[in-house]
Coordinates of C-alpha atoms in Angstrom, one line a residue:
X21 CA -29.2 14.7 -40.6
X22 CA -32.2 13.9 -42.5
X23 CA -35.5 15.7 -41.7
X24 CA -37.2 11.8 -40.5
X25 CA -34.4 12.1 -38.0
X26 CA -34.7 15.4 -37.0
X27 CA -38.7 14.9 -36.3
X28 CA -37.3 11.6 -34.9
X29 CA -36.3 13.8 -31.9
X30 CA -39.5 15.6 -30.9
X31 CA -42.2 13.8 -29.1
X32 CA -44.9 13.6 -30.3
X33 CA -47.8 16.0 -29.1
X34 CA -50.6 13.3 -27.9
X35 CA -47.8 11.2 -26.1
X36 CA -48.8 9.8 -23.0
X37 CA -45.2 10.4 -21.4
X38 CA -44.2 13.5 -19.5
X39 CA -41.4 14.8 -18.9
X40 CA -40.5 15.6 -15.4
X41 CA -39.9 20.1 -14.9
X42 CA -37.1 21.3 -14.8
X43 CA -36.9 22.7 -11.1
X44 CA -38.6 19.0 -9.8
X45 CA -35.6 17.4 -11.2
X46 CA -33.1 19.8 -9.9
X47 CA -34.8 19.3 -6.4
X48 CA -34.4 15.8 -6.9
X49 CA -31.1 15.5 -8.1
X50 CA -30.2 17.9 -5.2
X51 CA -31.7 16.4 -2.6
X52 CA -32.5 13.0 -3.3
X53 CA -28.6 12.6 -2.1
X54 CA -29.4 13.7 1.2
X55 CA -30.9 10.1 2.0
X56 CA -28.1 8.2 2.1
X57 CA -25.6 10.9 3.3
X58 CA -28.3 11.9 6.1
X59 CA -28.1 7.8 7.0
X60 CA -24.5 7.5 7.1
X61 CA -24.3 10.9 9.3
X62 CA -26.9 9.8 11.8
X63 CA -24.6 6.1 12.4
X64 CA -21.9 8.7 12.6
X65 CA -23.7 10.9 15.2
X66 CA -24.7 7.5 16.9
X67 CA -21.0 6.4 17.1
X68 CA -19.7 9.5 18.5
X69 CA -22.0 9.6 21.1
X70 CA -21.9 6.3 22.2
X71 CA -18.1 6.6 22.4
X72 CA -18.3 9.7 24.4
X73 CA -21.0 8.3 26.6
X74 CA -19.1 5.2 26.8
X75 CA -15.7 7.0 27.7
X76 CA -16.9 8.6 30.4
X77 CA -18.9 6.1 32.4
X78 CA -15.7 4.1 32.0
X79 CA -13.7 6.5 33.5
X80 CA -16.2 7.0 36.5
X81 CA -15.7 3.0 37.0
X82 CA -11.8 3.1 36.1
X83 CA -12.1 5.6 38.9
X84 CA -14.1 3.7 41.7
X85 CA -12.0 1.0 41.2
X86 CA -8.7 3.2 42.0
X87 CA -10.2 4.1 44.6
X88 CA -10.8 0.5 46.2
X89 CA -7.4 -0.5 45.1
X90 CA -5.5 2.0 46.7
X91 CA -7.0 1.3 50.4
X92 CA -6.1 -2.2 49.9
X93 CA -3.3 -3.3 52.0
X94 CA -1.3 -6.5 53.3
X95 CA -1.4 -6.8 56.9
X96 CA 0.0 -9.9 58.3
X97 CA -0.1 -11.9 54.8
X98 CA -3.8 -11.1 54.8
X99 CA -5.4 -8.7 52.6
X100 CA -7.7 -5.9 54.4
X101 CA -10.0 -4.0 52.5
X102 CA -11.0 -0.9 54.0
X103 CA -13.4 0.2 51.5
X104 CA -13.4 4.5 51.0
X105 CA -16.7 6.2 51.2
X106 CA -15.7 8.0 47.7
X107 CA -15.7 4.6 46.3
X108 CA -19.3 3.9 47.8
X109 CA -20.9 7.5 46.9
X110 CA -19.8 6.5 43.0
X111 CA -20.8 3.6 42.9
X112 CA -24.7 4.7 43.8
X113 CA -24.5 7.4 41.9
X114 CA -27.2 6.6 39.4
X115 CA -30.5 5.3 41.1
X116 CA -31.3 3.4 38.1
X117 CA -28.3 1.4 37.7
X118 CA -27.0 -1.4 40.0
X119 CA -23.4 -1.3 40.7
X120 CA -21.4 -5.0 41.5
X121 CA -17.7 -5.0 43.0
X122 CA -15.4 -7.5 44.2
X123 CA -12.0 -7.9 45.7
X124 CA -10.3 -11.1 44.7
X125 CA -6.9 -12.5 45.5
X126 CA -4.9 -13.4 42.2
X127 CA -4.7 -15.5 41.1
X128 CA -6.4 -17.8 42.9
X129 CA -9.6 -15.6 42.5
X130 CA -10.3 -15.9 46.7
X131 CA -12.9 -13.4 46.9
X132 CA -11.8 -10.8 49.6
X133 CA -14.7 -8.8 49.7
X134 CA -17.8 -8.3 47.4
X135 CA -19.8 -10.0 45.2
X136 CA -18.0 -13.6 44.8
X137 CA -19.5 -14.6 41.8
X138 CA -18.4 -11.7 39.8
X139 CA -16.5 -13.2 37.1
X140 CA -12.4 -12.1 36.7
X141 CA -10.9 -11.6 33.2
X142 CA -7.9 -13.2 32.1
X143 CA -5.1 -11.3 32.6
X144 CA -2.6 -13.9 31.2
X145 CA -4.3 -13.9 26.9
X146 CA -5.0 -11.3 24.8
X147 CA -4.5 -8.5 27.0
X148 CA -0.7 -7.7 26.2
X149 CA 0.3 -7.3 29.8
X150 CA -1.7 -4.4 30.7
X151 CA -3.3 -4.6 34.3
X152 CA -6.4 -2.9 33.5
X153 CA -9.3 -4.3 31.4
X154 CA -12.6 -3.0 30.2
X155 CA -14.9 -4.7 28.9
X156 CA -18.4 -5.9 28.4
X157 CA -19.7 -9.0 30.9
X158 CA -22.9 -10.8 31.4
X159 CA -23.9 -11.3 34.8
X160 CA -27.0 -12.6 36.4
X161 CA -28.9 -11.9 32.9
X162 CA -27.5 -8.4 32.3
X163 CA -25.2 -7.4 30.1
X164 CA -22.8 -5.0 32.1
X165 CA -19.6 -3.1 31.9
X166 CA -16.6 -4.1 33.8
X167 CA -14.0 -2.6 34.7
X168 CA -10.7 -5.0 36.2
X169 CA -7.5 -3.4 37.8
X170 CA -4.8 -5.8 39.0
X171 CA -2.7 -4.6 41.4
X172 CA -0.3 -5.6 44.5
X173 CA -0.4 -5.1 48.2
X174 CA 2.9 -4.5 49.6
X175 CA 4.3 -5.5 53.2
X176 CA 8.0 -5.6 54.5
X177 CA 8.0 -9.2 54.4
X178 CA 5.8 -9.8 51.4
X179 CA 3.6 -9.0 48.5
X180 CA 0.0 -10.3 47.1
X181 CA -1.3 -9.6 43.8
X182 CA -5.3 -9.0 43.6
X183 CA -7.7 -8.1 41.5
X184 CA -10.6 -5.4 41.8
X185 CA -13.6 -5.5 40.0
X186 CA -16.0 -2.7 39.1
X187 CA -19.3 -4.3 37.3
X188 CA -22.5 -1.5 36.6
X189 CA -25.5 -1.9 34.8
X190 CA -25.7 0.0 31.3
X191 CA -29.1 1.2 32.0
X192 CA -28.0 5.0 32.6
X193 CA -25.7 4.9 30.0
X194 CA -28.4 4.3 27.6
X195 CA -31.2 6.8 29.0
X196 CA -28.1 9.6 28.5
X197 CA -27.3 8.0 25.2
X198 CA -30.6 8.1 23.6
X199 CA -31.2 11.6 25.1
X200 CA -28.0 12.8 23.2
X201 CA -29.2 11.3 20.2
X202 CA -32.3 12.6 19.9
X203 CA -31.4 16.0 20.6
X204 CA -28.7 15.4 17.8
X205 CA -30.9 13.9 15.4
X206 CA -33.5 16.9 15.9
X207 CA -30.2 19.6 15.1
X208 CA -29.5 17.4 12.3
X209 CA -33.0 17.1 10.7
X210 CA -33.8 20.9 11.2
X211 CA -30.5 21.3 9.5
X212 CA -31.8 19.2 6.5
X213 CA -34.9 21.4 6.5
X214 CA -32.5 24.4 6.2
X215 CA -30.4 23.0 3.6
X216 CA -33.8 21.9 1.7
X217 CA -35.2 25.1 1.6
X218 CA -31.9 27.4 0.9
X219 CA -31.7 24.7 -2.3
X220 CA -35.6 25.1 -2.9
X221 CA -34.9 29.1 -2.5
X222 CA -31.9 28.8 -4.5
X223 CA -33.4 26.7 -7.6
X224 CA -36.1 28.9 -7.6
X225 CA -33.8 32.1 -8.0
X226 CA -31.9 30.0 -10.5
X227 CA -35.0 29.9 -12.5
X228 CA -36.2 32.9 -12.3
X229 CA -34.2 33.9 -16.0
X230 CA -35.9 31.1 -17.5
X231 CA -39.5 32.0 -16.3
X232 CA -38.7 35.9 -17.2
X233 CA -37.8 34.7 -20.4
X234 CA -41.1 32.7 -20.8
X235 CA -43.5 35.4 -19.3
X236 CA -41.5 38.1 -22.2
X237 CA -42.2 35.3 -24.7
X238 CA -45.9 35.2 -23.7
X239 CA -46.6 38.9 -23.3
X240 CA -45.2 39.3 -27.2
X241 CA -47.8 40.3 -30.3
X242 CA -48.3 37.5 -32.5
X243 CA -46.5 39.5 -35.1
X244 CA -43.1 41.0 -33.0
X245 CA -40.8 38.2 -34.1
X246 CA -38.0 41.1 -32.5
X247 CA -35.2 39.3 -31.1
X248 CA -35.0 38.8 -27.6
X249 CA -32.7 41.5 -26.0
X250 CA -33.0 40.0 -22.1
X251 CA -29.9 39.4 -20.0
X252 CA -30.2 35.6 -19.6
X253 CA -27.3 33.2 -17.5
X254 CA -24.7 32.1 -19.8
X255 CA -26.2 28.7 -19.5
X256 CA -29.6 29.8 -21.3
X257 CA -28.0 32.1 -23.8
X258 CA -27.9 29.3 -25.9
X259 CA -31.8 28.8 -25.5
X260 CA -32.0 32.2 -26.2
X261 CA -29.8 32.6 -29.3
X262 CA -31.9 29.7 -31.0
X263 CA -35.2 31.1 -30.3
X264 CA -33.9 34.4 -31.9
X265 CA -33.0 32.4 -34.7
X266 CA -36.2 30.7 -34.6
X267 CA -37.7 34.3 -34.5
X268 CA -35.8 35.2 -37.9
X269 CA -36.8 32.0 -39.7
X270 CA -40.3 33.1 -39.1
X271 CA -40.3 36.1 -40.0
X272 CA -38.6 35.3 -43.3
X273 CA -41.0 32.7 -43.8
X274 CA -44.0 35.5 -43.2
X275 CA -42.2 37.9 -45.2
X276 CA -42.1 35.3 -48.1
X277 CA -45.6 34.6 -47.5
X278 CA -46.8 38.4 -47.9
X279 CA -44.9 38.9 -51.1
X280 CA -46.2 35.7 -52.4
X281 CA -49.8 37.1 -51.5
X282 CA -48.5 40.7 -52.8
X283 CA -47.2 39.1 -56.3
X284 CA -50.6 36.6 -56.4
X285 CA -52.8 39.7 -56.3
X286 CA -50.4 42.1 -59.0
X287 CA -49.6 38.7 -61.0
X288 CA -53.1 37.5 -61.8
X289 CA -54.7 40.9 -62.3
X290 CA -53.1 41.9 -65.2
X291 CA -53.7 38.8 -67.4
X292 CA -57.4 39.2 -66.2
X293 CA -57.7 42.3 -66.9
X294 CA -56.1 41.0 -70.7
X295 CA -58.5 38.8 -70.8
X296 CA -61.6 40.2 -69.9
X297 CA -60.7 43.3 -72.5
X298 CA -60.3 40.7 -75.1
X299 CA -63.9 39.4 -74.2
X300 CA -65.5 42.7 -74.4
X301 CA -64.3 43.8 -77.3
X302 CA -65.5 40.6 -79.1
X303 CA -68.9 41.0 -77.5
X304 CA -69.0 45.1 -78.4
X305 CA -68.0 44.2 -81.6
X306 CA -70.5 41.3 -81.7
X307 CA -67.8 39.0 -83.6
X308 CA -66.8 35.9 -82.1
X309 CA -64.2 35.7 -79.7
X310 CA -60.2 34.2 -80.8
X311 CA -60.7 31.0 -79.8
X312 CA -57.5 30.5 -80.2
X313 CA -55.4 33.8 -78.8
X314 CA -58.1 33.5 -76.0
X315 CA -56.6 29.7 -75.1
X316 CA -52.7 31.1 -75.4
X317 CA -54.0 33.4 -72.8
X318 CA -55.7 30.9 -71.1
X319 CA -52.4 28.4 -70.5
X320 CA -50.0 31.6 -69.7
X321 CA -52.4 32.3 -66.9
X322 CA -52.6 28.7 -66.3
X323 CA -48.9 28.5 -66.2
X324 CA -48.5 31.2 -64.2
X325 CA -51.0 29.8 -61.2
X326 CA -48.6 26.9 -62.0
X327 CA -45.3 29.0 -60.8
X328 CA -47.3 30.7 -58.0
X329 CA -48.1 27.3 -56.5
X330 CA -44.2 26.5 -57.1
X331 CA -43.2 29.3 -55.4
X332 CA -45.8 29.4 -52.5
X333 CA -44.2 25.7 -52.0
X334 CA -40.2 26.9 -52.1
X335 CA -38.7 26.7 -48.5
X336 CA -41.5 24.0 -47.5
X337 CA -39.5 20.8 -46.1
X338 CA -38.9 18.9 -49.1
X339 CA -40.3 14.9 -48.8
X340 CA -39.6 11.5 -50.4
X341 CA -36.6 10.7 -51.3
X342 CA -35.3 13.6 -53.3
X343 CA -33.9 16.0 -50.5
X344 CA -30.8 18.1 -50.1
X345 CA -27.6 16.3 -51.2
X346 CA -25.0 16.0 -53.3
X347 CA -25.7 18.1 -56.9
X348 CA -23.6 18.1 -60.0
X349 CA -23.9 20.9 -62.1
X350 CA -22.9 19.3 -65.3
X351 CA -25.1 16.4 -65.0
X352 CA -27.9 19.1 -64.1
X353 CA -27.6 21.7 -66.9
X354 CA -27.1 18.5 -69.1
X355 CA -30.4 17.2 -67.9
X356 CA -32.2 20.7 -68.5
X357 CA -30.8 21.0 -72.0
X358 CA -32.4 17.3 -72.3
X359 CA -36.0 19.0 -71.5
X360 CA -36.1 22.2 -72.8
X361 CA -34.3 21.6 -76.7
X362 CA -37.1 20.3 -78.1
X363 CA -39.0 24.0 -76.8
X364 CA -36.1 26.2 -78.0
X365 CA -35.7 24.4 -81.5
X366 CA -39.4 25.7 -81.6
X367 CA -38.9 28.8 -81.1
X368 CA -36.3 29.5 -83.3
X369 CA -33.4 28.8 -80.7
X370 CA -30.3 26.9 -80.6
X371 CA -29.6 26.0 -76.8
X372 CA -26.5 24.7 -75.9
X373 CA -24.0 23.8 -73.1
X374 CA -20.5 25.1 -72.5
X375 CA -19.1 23.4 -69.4
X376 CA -16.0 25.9 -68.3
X377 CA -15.1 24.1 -65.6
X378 CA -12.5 21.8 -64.9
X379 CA -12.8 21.2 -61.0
X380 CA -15.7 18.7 -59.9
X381 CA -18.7 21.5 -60.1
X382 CA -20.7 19.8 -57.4
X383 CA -22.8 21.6 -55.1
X384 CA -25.0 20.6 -52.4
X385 CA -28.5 21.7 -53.1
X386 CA -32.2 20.1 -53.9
X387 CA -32.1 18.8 -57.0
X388 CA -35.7 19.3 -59.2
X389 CA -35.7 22.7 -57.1
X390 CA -32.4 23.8 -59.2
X391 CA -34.0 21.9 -62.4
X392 CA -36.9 23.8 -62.1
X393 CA -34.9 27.5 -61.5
X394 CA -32.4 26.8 -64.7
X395 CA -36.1 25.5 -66.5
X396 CA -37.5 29.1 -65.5
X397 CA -34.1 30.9 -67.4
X398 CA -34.6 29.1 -69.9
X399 CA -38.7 29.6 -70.5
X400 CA -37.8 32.8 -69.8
X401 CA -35.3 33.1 -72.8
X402 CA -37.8 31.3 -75.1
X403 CA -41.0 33.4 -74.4
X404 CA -39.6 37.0 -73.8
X405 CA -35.9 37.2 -75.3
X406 CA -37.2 38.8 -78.6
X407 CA -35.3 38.2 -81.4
X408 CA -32.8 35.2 -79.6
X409 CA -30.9 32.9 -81.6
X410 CA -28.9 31.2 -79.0
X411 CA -29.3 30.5 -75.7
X412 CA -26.2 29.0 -74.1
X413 CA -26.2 27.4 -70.6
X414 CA -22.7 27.9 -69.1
X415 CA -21.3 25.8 -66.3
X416 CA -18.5 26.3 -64.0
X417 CA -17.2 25.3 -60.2
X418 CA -19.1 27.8 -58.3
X419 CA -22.4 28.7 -60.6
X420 CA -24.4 28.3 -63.7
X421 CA -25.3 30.9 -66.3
X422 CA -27.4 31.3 -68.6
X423 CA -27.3 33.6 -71.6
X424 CA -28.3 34.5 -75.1
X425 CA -28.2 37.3 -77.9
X426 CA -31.2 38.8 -77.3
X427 CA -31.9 42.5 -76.9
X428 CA -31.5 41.8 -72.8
X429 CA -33.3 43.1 -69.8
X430 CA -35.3 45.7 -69.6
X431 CA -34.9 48.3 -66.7
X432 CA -36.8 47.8 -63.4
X433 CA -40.3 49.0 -63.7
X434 CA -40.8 48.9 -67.4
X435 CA -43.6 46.9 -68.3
X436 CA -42.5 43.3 -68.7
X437 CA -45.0 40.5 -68.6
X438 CA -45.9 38.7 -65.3
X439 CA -44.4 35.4 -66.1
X440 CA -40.9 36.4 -66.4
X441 CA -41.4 38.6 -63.6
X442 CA -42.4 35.7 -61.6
X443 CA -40.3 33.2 -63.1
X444 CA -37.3 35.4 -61.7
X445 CA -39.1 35.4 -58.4
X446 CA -38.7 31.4 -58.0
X447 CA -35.7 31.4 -59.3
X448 CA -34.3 34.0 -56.1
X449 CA -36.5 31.9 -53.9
X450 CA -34.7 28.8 -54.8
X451 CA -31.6 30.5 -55.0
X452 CA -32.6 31.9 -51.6
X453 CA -32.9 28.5 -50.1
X454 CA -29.7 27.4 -51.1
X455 CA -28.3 30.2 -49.7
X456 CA -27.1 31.6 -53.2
X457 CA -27.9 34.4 -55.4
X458 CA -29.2 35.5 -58.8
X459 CA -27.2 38.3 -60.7
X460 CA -28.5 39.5 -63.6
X461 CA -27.7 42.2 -66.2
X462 CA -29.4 45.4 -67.9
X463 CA -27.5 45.3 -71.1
X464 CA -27.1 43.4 -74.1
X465 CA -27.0 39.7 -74.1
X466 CA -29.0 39.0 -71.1
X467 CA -27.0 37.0 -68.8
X468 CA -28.5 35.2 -65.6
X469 CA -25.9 33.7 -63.4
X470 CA -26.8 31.5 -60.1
X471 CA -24.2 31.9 -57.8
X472 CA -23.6 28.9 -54.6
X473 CA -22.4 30.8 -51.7
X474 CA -21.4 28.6 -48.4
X475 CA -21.8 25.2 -49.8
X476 CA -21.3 23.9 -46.3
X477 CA -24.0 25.4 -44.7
X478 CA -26.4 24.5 -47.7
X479 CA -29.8 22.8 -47.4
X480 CA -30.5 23.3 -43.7
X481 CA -33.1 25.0 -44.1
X482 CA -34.6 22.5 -45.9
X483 CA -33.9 19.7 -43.3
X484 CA -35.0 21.7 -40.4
X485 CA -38.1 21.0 -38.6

C-alpha cells in the first residue's frame, strides 16, 4: 500500500463531517430495533386481548342463550317459551350495553318471542352443519355480537326445530378491552425503559476499558512512550497492541533524533575547532592564511552538514515517485561503480564489481537511500583507506560488500575523522530502515557488508503514516 493510500484513509483534520461516538452508535444499534419489535408486540398484546375479551363475552352469550333454549318446550304443536330469570339477570348484566333476543321457529323464522326483527343466520351455507354460530351483525345501526343456537323441542307426537338468538352491544367489551390494553401497554413501555437503561448501564460498563485506557493515555509525561501494561477486553487488545507499537516507533524516532543532535554537536566541533586553529595561527604568525587547505576544510565541513541533513532526513516518509519497491542489487552497485570511478581513479584506486551471485539478488528497499549508503563506503574508502589500491564492491543474494586493501579499521574510540564516522552513521540508519544491518571488521582489508534481513517486512516504515 502506497503512503497516498494510507493518508487516503485518515480524514482530514478541518473536515466538516463527524463521526458519530462509539457508545451513541451502540445505543442506537441496540435500541433503535426496539421500534419495530415494540410495534409488532403491542398488535400482539392487542390481539390477545381482544381474543380473550372476545372469548369470554361470547361464552356469557353462548350461555344465555342455553339457557333460553333449554326452557323451550312443544306443548300441543306450539312452542312455549318460558323464559328463566338466569337468562334475564345475564342479559342486563352490563348497564352500558343493550342486550337483543329472539325465539324464532325454523325455518320459517316465526318469531316466538323477542325482538322480531333480529336477523337469523343461515344455518344451511358455510357453517358445516354446526348449530351454533357466532358472529358479528349490524342491527338498528350498531354493530353487535350474535350468538345463534338451533335447537329442537320435543313432544310425543312431534318435533319443531327453532332458533334462539342472543344479540349485545360491544360497548362493554371495548371499555374492558381498552382498559387491558392500556394497563398492558404501560407494563410493556416500563419494560422498554428497563431494557433501555440495563443496555445504557451495560454499554457504559462495556466502555469503561476504553475510557480507562484514554484517561492512562492522558495522564502520561510527554516523554513515557512505556508500553501500555493495562488489562484491556480482548476486543481492544488490538487497539492497545498498535498504540504500543505506535509508542515504540516514537521513541525510536526521538532516540534517532537525540543522537542526530548528539553527533551534530561532537561532529561540527571538531572541524571548527580545525579551523579556527588554522586561522590563528596564520594571524599569530601574521602570514596569510592557506587559501587553499582552508577551502579543503571548508567543503569537508560542507560535506559533512551535507550527510547530517541526510541523515536527519533517513526514516522521513519518502515522496515522489521513488518509494520502497522492488531493488536489484546488481543493477545498483553497477550504478554506484558508474558514479564513483571517475573519484577512485583519482585517488589512486581501481574500483570494481564482482557479482557472486547467481540467484536474482533483488531486494525490496528505497532505492537512492541504498545508492547513497554504498556511495558513503565508497567515499569512505577513497578519503580515509590510507594507502588503498582496490576497492572492490561485491554482490551476492542476500547483501553487498564492500572492501579494499587498505590498512582497515581502526578500533572504536581511536581518533578517526568525523566524516567517516558519520558516513557509517547513515549508512546504519539506512540500513536501519530496511530492517538490515551493517557488519564491519577491525582487521586488515576493511570489509563493510550490508546485510537484508526480512525482505518481506521491508519498507513499512517508510510507507507508514
Amino acid at each position: 500500500m502506497t503512503a497516498a493510500n494510507r493518508q487516503g484513509d485518515l480524514a482530514p483534520p478541518n473536515s466538516a463531517r463527524t463521526e458519530m461516538s462509539l457508545r451513541r452508535r451502540l445505543l442506537l444499534f441496540l435500541l433503535l430495533p426496539l421500534i419495530p419489535l415494540s410495534a409488532m408486540l403491542i398488535m400482539l398484546i392487542y390481539w390477545a386481548i381482544r381474543s380473550a375479551t372476545t372469548e369470554s363475552y361470547d361464552r356469557v352469550l353462548e350461555g344465555s342463550a342455553l339457557a333460553i333454549a333449554d326452557r323451550v318446550v312443544l306443548e300441543s304443536s306450539t312452542l312455549v317459551v318460558d323464559l328463566p330469570y338466569a337468562a334475564l339477570q345475564m342479559l342486563t348484566n352490563s348497564a352500558e350495553d343493550r342486550v337483543f333476543y329472539s325465539v324464532q321457529i325454523y325455518p320459517s323464522g316465526e318469531v316466538i318471542t323477542g325482538y322480531r326483527d333480529l336477523p337469523a343466520p343461515d344455518f344451511t351455507t358455510g357453517n358445516d352443519g354446526e348449530d351454533r354460530i357466532v358472529q358479528y351483525i349490524d342491527f338498528r345501526g350498531e354493530r353487535m355480537r350474535m350468538v345463534a343456537i338451533r335447537d329442537e323441542a320435543l313432544s310425543y307426537a312431534a318435533k319443531q326445530t327453532f332458533v334462539v338468538l342472543v344479540a349485545e352491544t360491544m360497548g362493554q367489551r371495548q371499555v374492558v378491552l381498552e382498559r387491558y390494553l392500556r394497563r398492558a401497554v404501560l407494563a410493556f413501555v416500563i419494560g422498554v425503559f428497563l431494557v433501555s437503561a440495563l443496555t445504557l448501564y451495560a454499554v457504559n460498563l462495556g466502555l469503561r476499558p476504553l475510557r480507562n485506557l484514554a484517561q492512562a493515555v492522558r495522564l502520561r509525561g510527554e516523554r513515557d512512550l512505556r508500553a501500555i501494561r493495562r488489562p484491556v477486553p480482548p476486543e481492544g487488545q488490538p487497539l492497545v497492541d498498535e498504540i504500543n507499537a505506535l509508542f515504540a516507533r516514537l521513541e525510536k524516532a526521538l532516540n534517532s533524533h537525540r543522537r542526530f543532535v548528539s553527533n551534530t554537536a561532537h561532529q561540527l566541533r571538531t572541524p571548527l575547532a580545525e579551523l579556527k586553529t588554522q586561522l590563528e595561527v596564520a594571524r599569530l604568525e601574521g602570514t596569510p592564511p592557506d587559501l587553499s587547505g582552508l577551502s579543503g576544510r571548508v567543503d569537508g565541513l560542507a560535506h559533512l552538514v551535507d550527510q547530517m541533513v541526510l541523515l536527519s532526513r533517513i526514516g522521513e516518509q519518502p515522496s515522489g515517485v521513488d518509494t520502497f519497491g522492488d531493488v536489484d542489487l546488481r543493477v545498483l552497485a553497477e550504478q554506484a561503480v558508474a558514479e564513483w570511478s571517475l573519484r577512485a581513479i583519482e585517488a589512486g584506486i581501481d574500483l570494481g564489481l564482482q557479482v557472486e551471485a547467481k540467484a536474482p539478488s533483488r531486494v525490496h528497499g528505497h532505492q537512492s537511500l541504498l545508492l547513497e549508503a554504498l556511495g558513503n563506503l565508497i567515499d569512505n574508502v577513497i578519503k580515509h583507506a590510507a594507502g588503498a589500491t582496490t576497492a572492490t564492491i561485491q554482490v551476492h543474494k542476500d547483501r553487498l560488500i564492500v572492501t579494499d586493501d587498505g590498512p582497515g579499521f581502526r578500533p572504536k574510540g581511536s581518533n578517526e575523522s568525523s566524516v567517516q564516522r558519520f558516513g557509517l552513521s547513515i549508512v546504519h540508519e539506512i540500513m536501519d530502515l530496511h530492517k538490515g544491518r551493517v557488519t564491519q571488521n577491525l582487521g586488515l582489508r576493511a570489509e563493510v557488508a550490508l546485510i537484508f534481513d526480512g525482505e518481506d517486512d521491508l519498507g513499512s516504515k517508510g510507507t507508514a503514516p
